[in-house]
mmCIF file of N, CA and C in Angstrom:
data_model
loop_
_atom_site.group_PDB
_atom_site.id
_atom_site.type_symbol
_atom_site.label_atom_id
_atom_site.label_comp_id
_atom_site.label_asym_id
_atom_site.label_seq_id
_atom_site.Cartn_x
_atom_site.Cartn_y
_atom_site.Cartn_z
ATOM 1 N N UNK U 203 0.819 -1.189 0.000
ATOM 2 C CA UNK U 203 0.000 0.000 0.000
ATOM 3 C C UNK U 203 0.865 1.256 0.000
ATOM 4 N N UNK U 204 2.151 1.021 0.442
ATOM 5 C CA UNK U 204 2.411 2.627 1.103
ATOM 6 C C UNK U 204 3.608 2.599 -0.660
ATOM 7 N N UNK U 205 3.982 1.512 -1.678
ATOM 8 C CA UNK U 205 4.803 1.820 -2.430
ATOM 9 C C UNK U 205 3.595 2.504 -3.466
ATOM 10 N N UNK U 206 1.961 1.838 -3.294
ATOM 11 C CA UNK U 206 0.684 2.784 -4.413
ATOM 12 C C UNK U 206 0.744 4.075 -3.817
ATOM 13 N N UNK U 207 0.673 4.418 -2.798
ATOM 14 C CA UNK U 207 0.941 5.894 -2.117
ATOM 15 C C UNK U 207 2.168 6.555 -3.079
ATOM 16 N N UNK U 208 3.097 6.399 -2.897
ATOM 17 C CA UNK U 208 4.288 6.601 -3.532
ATOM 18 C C UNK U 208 4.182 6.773 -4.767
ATOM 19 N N UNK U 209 3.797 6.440 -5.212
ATOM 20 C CA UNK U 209 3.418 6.508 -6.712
ATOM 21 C C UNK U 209 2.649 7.246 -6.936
ATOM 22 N N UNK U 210 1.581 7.215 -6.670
ATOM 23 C CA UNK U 210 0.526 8.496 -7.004
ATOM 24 C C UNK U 210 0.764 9.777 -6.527
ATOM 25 N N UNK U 211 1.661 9.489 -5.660
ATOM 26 C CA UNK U 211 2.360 11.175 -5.206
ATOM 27 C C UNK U 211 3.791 11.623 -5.895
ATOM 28 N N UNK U 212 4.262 10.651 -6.861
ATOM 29 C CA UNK U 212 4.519 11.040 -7.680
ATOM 30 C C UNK U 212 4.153 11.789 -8.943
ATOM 31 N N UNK U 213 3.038 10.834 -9.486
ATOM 32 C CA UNK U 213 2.451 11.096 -10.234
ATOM 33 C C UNK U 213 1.688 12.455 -10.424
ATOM 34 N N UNK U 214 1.081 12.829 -9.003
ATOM 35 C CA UNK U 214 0.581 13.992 -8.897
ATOM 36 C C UNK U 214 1.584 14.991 -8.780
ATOM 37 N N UNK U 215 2.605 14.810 -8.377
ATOM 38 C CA UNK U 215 3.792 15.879 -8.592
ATOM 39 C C UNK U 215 3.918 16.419 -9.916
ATOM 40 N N UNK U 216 3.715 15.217 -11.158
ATOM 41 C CA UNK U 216 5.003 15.248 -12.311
ATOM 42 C C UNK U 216 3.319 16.043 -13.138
ATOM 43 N N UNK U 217 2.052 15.495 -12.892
ATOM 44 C CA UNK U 217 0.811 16.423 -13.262
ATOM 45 C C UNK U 217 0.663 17.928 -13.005
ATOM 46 N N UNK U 218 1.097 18.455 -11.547
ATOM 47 C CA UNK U 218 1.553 19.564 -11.370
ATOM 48 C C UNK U 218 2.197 20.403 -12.006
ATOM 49 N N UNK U 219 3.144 19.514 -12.632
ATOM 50 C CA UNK U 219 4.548 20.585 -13.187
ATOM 51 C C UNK U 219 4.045 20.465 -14.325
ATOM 52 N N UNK U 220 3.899 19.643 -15.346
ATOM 53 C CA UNK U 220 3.087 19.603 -16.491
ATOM 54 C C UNK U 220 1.902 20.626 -16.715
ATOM 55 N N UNK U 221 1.198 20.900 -15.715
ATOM 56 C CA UNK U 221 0.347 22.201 -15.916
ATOM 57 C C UNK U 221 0.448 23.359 -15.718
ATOM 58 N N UNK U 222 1.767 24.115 -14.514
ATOM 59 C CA UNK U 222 2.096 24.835 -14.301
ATOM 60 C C UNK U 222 3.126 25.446 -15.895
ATOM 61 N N UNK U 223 3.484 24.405 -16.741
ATOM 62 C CA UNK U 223 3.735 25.231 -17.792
ATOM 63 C C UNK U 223 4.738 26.070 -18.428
ATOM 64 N N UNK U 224 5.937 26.048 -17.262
ATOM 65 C CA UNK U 224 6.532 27.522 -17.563
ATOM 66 C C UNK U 224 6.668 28.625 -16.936
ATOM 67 N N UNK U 225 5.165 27.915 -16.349
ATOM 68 C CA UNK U 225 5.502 29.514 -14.975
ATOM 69 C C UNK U 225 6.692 29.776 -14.215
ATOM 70 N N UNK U 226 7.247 29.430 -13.730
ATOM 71 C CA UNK U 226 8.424 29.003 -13.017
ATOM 72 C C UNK U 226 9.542 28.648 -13.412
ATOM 73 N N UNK U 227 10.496 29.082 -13.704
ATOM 74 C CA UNK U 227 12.171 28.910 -14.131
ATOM 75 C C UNK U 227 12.965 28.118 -12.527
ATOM 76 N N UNK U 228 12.995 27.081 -12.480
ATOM 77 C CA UNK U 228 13.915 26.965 -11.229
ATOM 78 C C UNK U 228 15.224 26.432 -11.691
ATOM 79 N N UNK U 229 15.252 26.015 -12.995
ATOM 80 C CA UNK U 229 16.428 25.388 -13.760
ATOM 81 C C UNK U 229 16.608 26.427 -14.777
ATOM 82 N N UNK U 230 18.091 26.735 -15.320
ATOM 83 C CA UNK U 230 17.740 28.216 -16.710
ATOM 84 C C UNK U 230 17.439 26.690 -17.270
ATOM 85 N N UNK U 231 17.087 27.114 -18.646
ATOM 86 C CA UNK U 231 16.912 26.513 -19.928
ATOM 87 C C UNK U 231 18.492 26.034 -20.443
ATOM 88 N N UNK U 232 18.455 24.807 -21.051
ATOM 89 C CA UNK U 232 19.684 24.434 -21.980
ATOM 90 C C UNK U 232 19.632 23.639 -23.284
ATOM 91 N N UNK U 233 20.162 23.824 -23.930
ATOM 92 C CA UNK U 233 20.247 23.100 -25.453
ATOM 93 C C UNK U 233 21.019 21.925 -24.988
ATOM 94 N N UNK U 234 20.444 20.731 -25.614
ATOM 95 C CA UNK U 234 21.787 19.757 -25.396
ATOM 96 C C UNK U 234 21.456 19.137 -26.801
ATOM 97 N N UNK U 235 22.338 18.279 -27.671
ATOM 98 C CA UNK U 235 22.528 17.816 -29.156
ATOM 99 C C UNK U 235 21.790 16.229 -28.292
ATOM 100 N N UNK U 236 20.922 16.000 -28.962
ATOM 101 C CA UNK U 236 20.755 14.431 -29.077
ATOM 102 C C UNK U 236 20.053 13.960 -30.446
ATOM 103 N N UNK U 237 21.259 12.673 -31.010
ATOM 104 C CA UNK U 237 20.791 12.359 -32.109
ATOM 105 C C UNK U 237 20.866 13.290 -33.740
ATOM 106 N N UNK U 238 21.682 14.572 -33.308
ATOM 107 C CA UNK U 238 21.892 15.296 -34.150
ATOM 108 C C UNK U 238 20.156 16.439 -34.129
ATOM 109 N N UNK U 239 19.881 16.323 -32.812
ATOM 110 C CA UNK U 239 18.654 17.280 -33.025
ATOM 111 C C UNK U 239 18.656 17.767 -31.366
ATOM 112 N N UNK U 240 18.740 19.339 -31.854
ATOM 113 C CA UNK U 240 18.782 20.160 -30.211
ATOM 114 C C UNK U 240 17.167 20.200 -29.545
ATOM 115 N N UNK U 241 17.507 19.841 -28.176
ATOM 116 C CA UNK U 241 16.069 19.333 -27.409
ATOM 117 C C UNK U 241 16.457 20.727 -26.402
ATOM 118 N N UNK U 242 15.537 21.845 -26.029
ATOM 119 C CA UNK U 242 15.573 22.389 -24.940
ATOM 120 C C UNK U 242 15.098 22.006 -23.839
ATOM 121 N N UNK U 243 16.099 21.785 -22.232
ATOM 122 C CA UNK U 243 16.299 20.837 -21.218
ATOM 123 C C UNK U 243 15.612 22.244 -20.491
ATOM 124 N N UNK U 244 14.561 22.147 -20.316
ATOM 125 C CA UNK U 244 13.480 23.301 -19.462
ATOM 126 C C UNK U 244 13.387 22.116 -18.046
ATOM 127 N N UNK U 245 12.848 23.538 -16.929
ATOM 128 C CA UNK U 245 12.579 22.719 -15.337
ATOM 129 C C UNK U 245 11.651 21.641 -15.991
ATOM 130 N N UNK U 246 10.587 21.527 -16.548
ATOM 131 C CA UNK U 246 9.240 20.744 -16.695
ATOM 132 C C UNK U 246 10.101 19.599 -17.100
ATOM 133 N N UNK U 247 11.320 19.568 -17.974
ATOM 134 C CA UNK U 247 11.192 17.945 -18.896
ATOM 135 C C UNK U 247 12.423 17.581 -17.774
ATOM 136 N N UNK U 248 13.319 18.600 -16.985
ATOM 137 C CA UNK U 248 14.075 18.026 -16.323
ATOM 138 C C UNK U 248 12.957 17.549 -15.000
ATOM 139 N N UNK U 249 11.922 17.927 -14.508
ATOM 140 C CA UNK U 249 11.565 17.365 -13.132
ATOM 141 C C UNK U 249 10.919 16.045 -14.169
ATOM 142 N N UNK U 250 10.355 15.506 -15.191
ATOM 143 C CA UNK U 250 9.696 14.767 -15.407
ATOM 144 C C UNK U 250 10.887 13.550 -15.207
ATOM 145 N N UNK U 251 12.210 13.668 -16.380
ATOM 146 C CA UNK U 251 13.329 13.192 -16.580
ATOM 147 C C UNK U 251 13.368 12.443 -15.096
ATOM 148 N N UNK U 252 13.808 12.891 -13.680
ATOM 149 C CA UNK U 252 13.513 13.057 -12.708
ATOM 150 C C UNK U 252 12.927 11.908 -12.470
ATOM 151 N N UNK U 253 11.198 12.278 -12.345
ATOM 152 C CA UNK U 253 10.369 11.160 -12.326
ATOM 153 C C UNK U 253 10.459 9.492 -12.529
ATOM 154 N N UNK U 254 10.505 10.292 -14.406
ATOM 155 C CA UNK U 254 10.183 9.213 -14.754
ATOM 156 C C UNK U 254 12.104 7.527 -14.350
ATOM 157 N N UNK U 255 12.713 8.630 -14.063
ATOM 158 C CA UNK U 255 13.552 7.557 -13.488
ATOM 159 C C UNK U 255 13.274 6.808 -12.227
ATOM 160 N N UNK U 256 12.475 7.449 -11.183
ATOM 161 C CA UNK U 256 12.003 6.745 -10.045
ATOM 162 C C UNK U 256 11.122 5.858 -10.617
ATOM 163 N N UNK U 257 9.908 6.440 -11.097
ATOM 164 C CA UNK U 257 9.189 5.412 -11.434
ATOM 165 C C UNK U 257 9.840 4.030 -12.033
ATOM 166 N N UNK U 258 10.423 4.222 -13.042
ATOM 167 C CA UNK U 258 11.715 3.130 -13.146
ATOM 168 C C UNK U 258 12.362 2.317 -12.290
ATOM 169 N N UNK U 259 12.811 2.891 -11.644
ATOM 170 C CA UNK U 259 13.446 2.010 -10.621
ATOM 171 C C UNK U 259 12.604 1.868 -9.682
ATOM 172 N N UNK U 260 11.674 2.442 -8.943
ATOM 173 C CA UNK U 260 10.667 1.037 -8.316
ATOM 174 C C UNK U 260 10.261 0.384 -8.952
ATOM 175 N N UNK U 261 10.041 0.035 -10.450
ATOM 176 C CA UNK U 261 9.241 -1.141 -11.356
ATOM 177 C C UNK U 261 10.040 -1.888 -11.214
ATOM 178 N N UNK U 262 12.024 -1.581 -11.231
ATOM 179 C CA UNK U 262 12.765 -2.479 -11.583
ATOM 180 C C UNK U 262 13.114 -3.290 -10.046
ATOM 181 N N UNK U 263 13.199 -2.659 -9.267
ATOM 182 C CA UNK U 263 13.363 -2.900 -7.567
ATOM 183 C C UNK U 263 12.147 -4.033 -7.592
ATOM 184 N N UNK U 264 10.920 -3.723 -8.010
ATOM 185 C CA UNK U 264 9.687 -4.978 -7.250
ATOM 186 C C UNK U 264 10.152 -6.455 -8.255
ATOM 187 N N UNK U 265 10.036 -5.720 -9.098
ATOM 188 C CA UNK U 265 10.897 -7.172 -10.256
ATOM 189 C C UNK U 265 11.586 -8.201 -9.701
ATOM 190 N N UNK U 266 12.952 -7.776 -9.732
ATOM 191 C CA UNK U 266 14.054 -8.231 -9.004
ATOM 192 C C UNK U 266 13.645 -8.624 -7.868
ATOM 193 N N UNK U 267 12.174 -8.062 -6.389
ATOM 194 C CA UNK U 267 12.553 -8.611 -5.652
ATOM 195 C C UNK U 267 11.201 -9.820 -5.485
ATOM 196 N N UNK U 268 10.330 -9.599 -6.532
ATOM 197 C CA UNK U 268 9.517 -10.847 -6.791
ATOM 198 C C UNK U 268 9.939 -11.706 -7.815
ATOM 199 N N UNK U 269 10.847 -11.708 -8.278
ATOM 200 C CA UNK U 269 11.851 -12.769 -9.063
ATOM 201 C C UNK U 269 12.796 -13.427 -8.043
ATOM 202 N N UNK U 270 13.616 -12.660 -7.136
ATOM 203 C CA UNK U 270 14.669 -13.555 -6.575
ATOM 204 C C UNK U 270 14.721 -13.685 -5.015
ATOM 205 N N UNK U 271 13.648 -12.679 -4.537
ATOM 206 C CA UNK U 271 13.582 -12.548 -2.945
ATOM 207 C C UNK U 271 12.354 -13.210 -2.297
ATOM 208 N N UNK U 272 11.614 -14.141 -3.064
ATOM 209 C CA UNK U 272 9.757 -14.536 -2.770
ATOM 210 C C UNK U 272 10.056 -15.912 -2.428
ATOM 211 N N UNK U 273 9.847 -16.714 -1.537
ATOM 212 C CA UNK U 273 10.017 -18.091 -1.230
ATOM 213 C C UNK U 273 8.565 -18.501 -1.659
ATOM 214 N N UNK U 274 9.052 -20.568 -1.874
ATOM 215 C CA UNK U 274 7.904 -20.995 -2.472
ATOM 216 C C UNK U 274 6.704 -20.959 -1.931
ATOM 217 N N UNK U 275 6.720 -20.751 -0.404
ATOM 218 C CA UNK U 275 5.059 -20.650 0.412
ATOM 219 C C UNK U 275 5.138 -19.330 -0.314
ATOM 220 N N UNK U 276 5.422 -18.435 0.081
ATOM 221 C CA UNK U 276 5.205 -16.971 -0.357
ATOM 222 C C UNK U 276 4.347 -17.009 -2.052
ATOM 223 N N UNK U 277 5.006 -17.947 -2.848
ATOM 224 C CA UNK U 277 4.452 -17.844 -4.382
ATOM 225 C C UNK U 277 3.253 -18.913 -4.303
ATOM 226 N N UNK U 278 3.066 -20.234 -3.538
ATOM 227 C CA UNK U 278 1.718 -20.471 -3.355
ATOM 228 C C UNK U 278 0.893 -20.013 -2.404
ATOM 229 N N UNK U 279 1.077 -19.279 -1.739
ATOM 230 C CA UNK U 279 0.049 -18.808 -0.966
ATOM 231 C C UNK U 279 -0.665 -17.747 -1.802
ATOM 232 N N UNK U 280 0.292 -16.957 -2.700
ATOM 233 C CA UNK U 280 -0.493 -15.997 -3.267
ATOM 234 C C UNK U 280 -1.152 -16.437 -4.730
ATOM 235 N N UNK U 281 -0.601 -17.725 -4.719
ATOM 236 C CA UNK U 281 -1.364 -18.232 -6.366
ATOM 237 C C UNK U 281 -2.720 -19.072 -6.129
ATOM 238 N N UNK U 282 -2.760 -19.366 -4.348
ATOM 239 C CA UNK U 282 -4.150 -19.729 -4.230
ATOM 240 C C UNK U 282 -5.466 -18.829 -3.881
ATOM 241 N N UNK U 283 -6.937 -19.143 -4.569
ATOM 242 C CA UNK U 283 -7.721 -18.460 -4.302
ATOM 243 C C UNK U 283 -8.533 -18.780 -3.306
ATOM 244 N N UNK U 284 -9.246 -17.973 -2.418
ATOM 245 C CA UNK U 284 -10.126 -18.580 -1.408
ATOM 246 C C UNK U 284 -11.317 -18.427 -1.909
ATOM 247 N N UNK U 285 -12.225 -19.153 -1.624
ATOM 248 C CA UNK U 285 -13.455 -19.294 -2.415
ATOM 249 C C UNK U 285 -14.916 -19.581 -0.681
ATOM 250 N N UNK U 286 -15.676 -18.951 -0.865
ATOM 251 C CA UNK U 286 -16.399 -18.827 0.780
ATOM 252 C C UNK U 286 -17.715 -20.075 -0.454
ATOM 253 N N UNK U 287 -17.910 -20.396 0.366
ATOM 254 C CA UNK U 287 -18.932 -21.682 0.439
ATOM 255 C C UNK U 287 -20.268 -21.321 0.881
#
């Protein structure tokens, strides 16, 4: 519960800045070359940039730790369903 918390308060962060638009300079602006095509690195795409790397790495963190950290009760207990009679 508290890593869906986390997330949506991300999410609502990176919605914030996405609507605010510009208003706000907290980063100057920069040109950087990628691919032979200049991208301007504004606060909005750097806080997203930001983001979207957390979000990343908790997807990649639960992965890894329901791939190599879950014992076998742990994977049948959660592959069985309870069913009320």
């Amino acid at each position: 519960m508290k890593a869906r918390l986390f997330l949506i308060l991300i999410f609502a962060t990176l919605l914030v800045v996405l609507l605010t638009n510009g208003s706000s300079d907290l980063i100057p602006a920069k040109e950087i070359l990628v691919f032979d095509k200049k991208i301007t690195l504004n606060t909005e795409l750097t806080i997203s940039l930001i983001v979207l790397s957390v979000l990343l790495g908790v997807f990649f963190i639960g992965v890894i730790e329901r791939l190599f950290f879950t014992t076998g009760k742990e994977k049948k207990r959660s592959s069985k369903t309870t069913s009320f009679s």
